[in-house]
PDB file of C-alpha atoms and ligand atoms in Angstrom:
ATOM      1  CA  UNK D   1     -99.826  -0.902 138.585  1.00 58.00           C
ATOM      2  CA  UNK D   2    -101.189  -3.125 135.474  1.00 78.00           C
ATOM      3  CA  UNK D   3    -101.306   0.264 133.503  1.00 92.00           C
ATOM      4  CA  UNK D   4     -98.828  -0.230 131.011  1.00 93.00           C
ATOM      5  CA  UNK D   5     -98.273   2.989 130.006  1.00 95.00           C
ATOM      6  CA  UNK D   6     -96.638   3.802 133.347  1.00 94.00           C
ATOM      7  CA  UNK D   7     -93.632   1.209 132.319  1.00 95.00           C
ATOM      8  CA  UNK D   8     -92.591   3.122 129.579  1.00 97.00           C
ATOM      9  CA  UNK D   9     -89.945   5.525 130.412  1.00 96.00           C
ATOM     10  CA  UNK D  10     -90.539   7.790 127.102  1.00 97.00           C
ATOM     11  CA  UNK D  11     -91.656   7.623 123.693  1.00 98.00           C
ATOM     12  CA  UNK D  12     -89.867   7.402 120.693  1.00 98.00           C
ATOM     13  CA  UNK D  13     -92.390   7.202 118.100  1.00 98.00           C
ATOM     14  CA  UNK D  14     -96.316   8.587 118.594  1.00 98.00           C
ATOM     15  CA  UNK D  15     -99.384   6.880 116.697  1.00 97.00           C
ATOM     16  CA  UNK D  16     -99.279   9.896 114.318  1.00 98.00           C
ATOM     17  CA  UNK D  17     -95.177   9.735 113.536  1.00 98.00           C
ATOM     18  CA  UNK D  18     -95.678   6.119 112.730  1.00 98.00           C
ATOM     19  CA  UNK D  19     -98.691   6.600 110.430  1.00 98.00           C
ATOM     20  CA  UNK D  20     -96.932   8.815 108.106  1.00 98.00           C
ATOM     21  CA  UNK D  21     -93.336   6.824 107.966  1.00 98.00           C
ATOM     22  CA  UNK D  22     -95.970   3.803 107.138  1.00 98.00           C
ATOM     23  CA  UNK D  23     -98.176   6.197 104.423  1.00 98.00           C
ATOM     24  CA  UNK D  24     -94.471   7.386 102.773  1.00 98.00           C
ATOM     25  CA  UNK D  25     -93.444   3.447 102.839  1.00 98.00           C
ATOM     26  CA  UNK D  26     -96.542   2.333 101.479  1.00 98.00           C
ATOM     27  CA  UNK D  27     -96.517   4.604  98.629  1.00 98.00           C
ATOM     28  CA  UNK D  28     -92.691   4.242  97.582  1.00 98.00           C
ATOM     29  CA  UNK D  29     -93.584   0.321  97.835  1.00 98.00           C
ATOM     30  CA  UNK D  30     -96.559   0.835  95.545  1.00 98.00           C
ATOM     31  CA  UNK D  31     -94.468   2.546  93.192  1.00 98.00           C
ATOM     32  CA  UNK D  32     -91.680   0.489  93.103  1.00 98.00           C
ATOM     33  CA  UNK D  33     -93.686  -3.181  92.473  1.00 98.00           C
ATOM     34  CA  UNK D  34     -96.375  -1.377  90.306  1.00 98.00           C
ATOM     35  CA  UNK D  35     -95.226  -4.099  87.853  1.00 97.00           C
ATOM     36  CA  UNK D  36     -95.727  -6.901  89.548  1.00 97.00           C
ATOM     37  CA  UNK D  37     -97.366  -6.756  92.586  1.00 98.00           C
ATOM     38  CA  UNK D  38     -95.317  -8.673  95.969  1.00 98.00           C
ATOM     39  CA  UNK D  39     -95.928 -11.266  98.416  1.00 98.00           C
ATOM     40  CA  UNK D  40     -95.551 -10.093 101.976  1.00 98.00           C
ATOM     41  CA  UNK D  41     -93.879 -12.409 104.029  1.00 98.00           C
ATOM     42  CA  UNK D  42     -95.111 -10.913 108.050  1.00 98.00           C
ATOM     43  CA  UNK D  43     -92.751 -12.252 110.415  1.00 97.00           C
ATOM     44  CA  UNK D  44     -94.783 -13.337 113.296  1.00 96.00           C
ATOM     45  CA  UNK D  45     -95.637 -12.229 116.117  1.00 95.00           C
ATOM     46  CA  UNK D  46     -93.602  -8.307 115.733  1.00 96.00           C
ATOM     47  CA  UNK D  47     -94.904  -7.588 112.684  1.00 98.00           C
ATOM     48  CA  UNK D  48     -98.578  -7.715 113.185  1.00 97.00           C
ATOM     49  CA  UNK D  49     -98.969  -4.003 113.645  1.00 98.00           C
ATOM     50  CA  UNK D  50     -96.363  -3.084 110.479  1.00 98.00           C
ATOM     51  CA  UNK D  51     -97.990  -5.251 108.734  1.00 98.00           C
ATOM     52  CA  UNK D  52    -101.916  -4.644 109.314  1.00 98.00           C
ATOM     53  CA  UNK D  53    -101.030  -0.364 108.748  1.00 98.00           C
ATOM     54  CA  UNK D  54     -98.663  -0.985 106.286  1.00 98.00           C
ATOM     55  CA  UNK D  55    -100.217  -3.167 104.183  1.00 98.00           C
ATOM     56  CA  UNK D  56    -103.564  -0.821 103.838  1.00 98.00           C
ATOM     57  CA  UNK D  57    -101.327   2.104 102.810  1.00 98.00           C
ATOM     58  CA  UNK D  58    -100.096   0.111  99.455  1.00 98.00           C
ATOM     59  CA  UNK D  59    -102.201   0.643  97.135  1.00 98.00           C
ATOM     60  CA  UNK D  60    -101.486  -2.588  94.995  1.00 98.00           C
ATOM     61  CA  UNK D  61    -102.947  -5.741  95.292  1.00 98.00           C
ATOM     62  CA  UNK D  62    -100.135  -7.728  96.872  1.00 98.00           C
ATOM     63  CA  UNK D  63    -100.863 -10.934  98.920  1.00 97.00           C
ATOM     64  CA  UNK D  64    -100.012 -11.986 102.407  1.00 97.00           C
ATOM     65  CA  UNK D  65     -98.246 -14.675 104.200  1.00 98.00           C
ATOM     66  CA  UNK D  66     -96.584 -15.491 107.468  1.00 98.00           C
ATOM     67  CA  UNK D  67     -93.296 -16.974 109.001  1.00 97.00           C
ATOM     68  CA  UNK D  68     -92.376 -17.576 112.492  1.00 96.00           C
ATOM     69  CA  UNK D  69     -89.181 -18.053 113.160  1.00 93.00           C
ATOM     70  CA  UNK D  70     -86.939 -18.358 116.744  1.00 87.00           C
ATOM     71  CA  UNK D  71     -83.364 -17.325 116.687  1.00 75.00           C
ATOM     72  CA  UNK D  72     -81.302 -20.283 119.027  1.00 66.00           C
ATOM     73  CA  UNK D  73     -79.557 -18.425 121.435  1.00 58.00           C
ATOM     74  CA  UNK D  74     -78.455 -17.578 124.798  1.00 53.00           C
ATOM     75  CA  UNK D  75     -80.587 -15.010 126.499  1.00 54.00           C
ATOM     76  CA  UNK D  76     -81.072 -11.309 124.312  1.00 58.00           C
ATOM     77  CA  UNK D  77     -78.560 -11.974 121.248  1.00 60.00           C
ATOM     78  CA  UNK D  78     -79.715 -13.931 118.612  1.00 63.00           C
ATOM     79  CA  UNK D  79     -77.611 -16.714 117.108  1.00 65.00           C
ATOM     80  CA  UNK D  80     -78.364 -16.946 113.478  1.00 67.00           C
ATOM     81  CA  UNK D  81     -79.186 -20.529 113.815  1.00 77.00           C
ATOM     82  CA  UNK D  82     -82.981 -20.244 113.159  1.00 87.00           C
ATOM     83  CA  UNK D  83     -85.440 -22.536 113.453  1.00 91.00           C
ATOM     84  CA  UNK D  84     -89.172 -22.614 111.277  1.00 94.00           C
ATOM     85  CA  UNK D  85     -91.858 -22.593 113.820  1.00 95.00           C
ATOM     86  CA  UNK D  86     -94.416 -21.773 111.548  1.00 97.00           C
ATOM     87  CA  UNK D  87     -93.720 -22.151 107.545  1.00 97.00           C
ATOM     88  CA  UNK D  88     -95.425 -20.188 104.633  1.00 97.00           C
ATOM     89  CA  UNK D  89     -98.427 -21.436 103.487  1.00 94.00           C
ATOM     90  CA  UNK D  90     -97.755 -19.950  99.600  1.00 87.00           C
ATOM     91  CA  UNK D  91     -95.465 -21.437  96.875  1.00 94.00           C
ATOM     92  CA  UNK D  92     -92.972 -18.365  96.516  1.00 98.00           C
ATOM     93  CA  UNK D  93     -91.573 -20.070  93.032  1.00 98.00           C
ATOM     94  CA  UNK D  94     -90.850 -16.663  91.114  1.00 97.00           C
ATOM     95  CA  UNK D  95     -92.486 -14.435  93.086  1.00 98.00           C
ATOM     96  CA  UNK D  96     -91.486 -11.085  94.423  1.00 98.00           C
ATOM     97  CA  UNK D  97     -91.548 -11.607  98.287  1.00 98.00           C
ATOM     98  CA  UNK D  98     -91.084  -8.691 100.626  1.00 98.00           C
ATOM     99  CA  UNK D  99     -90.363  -9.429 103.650  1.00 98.00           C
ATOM    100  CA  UNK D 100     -92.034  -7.171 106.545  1.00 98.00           C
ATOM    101  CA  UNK D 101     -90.020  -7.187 109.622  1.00 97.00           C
ATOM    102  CA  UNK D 102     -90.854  -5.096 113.301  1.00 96.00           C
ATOM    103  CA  UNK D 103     -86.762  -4.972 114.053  1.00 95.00           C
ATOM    104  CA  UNK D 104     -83.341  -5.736 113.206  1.00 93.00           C
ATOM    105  CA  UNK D 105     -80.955  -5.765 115.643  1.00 90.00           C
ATOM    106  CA  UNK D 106     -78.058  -8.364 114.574  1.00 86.00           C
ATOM    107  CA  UNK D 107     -79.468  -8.937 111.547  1.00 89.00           C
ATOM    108  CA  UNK D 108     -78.601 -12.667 111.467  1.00 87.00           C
ATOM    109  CA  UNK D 109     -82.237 -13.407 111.456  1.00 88.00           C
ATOM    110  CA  UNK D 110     -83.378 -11.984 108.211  1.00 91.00           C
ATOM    111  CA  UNK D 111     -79.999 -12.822 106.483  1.00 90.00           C
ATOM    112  CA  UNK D 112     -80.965 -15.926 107.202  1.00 91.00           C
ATOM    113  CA  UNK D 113     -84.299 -15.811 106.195  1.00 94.00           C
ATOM    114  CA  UNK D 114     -83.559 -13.869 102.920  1.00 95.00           C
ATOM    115  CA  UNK D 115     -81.355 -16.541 101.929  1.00 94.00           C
ATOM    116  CA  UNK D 116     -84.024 -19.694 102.877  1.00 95.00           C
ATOM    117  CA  UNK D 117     -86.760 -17.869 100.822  1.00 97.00           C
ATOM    118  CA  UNK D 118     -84.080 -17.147  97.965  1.00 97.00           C
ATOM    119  CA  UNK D 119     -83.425 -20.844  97.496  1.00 97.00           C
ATOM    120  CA  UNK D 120     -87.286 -21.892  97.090  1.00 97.00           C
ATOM    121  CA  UNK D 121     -86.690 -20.194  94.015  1.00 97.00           C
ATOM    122  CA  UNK D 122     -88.270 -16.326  94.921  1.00 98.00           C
ATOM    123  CA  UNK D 123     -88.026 -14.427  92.046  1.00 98.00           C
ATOM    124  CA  UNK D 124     -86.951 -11.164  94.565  1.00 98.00           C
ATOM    125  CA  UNK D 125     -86.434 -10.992  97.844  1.00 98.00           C
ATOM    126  CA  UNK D 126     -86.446  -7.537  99.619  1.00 98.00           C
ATOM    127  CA  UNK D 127     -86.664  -6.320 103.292  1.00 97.00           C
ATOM    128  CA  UNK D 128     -88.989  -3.634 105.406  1.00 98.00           C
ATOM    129  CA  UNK D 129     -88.021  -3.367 108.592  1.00 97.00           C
ATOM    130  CA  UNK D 130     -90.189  -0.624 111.052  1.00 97.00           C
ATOM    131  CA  UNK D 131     -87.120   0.088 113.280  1.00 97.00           C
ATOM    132  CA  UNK D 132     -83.348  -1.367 112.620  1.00 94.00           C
ATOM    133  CA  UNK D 133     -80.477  -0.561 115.486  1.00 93.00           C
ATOM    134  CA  UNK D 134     -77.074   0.081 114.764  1.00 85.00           C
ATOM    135  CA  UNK D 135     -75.843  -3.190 114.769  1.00 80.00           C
ATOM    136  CA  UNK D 136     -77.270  -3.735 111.640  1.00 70.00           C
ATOM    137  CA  UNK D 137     -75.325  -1.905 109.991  1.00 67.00           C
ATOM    138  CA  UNK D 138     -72.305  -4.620 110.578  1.00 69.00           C
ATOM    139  CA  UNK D 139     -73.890  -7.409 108.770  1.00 72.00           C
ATOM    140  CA  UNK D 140     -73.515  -7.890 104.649  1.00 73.00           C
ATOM    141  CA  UNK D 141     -77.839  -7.137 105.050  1.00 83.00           C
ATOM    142  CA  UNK D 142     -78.909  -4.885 102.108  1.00 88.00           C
ATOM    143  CA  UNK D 143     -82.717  -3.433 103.590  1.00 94.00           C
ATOM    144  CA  UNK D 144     -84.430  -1.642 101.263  1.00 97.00           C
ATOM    145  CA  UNK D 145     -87.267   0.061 103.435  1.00 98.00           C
ATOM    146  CA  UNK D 146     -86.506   1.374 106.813  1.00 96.00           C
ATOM    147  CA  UNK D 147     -89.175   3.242 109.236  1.00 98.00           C
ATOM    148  CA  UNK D 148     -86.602   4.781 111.639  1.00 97.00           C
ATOM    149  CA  UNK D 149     -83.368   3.903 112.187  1.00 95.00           C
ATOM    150  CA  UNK D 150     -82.989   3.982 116.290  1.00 96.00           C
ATOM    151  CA  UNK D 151     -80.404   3.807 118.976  1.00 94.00           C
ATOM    152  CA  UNK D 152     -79.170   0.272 120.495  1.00 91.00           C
ATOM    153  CA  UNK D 153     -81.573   0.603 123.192  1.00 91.00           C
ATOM    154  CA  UNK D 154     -84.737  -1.801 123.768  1.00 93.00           C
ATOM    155  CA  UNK D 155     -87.966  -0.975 122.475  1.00 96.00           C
ATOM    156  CA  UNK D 156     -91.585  -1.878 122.975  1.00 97.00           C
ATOM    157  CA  UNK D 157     -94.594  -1.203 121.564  1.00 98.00           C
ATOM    158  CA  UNK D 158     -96.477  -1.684 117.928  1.00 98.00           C
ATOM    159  CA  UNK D 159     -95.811  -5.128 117.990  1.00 98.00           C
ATOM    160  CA  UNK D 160     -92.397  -5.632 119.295  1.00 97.00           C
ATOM    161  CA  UNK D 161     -92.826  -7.113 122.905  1.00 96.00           C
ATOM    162  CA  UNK D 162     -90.493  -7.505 126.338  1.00 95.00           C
ATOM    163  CA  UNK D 163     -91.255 -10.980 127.656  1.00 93.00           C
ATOM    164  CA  UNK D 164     -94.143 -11.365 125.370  1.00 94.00           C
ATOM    165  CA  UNK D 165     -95.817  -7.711 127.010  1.00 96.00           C
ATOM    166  CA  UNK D 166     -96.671  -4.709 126.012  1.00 97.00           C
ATOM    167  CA  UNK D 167     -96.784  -5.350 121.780  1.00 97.00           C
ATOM    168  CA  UNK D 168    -100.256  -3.570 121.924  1.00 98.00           C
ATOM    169  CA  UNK D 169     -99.064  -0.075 122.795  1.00 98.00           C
ATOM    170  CA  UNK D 170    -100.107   2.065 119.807  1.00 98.00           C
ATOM    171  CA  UNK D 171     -96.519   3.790 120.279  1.00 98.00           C
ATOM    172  CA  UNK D 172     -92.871   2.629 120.394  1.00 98.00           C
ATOM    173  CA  UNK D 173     -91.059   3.339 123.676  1.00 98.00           C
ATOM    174  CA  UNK D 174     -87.736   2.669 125.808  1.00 97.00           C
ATOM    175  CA  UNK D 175     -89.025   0.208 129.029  1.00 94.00           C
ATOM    176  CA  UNK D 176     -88.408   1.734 131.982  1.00 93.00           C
ATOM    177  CA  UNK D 177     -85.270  -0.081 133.554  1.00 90.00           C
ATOM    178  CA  UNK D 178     -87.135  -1.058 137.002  1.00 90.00           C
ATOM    179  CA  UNK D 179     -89.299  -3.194 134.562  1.00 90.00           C
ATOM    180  CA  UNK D 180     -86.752  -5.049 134.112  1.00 85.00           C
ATOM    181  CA  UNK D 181     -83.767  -4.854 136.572  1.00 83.00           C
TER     182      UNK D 181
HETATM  183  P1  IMP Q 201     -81.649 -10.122 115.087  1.00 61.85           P
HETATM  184  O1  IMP Q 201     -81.722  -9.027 114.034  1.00 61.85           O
HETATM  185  O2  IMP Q 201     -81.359 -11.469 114.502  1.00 61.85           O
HETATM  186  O3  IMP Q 201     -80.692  -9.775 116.195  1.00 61.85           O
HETATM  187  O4  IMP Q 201     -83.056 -10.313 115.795  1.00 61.85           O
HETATM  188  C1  IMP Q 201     -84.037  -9.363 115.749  1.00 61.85           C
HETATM  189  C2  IMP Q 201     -85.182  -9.828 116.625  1.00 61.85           C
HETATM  190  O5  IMP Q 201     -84.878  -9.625 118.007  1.00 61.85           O
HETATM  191  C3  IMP Q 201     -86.418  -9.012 116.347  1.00 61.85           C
HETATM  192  O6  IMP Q 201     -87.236  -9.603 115.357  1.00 61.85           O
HETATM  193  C4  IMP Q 201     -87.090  -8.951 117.696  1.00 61.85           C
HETATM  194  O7  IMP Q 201     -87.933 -10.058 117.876  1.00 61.85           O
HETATM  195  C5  IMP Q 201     -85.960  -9.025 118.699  1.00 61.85           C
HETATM  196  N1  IMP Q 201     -85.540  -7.675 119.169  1.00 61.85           N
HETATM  197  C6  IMP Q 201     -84.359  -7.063 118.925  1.00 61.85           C
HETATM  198  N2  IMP Q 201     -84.311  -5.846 119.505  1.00 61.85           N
HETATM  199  C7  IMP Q 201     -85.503  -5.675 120.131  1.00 61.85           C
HETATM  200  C8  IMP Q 201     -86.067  -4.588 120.920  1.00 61.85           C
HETATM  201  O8  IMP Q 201     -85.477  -3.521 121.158  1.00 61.85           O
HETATM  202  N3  IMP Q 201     -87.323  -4.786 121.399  1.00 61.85           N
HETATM  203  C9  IMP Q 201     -88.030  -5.933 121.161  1.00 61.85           C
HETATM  204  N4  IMP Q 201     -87.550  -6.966 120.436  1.00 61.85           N
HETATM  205  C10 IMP Q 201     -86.286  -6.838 119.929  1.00 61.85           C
HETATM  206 MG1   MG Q 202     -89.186 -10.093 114.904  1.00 61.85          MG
END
């Protein structure tokens, strides 16, 4: 009954899938800021897991930071009226911030975001995102690193969490629907 693993109605991505999408990310990242090395901007708490494997597969010496950041909104569906619940604790004046994301769904979020860090005067400001759903796709939201593009259903696991559960399975999975229902 408390094993978690029983509440997951089938797995999406295994430990091993999402350790090479993260190695292949890593190393076009490396490649692409081998000039100038990035800031990543985590966005707390999904992108722990991204983040921590992520991070070690770059092979520059880039910095980290962290936002948190809760969407106003009714239930599920985000808003895009986002509030700062925890602010960097860099100066981002012409720097090349990356922003490491767990999802995007709507995408209002990180447009938002993008644009807040753009007018502290970032020098760049680019996206990785582990999963993104199809919505996504609807938004003006240019992403330049995607793990997996998925269906619209919900997913837990590596970080991303149903009712603040589950964010420390080592795979990503569809919730069973008697979880929840
Ligand atoms: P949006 O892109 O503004 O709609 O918000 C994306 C945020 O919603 C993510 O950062 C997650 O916190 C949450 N989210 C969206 N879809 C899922 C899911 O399938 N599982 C867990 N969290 C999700
Ligand atoms: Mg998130």
């Amino acid at each position: 009954m408390s094993d978690m693993h029983s509440d997951v109605s089938h797995i999406l991505f295994d430990k091993e899938a999402i350790a090479a999408r993260m190695a292949e990310l890593g190393a076009q990242i490396s490649s692409d800021y081998a000039d100038e090395p990035p800031l990543l901007v985590g966005v707390l708490k999904g992108a722990i897991m991204v983040m921590a494997d992520l991070a070690r597969e770059i092979t520059l010496p880039v910095e980290m930071d962290w936002m948190a950041v809760s969407s106003y909104g009714s239930g599920t569906k985000s808003s895009g009226v986002v509030r700062i619940l925890k602010d960097l604790g860099e100066d981002i004046t012409d720097r090349h911030v990356l922003i490491v994301e767990d999802i995007i769904d709507s995408g209002l979020t990180l447009s938002w975001l993008r644009e807040n860090l753009l007018t502290r005067g970032a020098k760049s400001v680019e996206i990785c995102t582990l999963l993104r759903k199809p919505e996504a796709a609807k938004v003006e939201i240019d992403v330049r690193y995607v793990g997996f593009d998925i269906d619209p259903e919900f997913v837990i696991g590596y970080g991303l969490d149903y009712a603040e559960r589950y964010r420390n399975l080592p795979y990503i999975g569809v919730l069973k629907e008697s979880v929840y229902s």
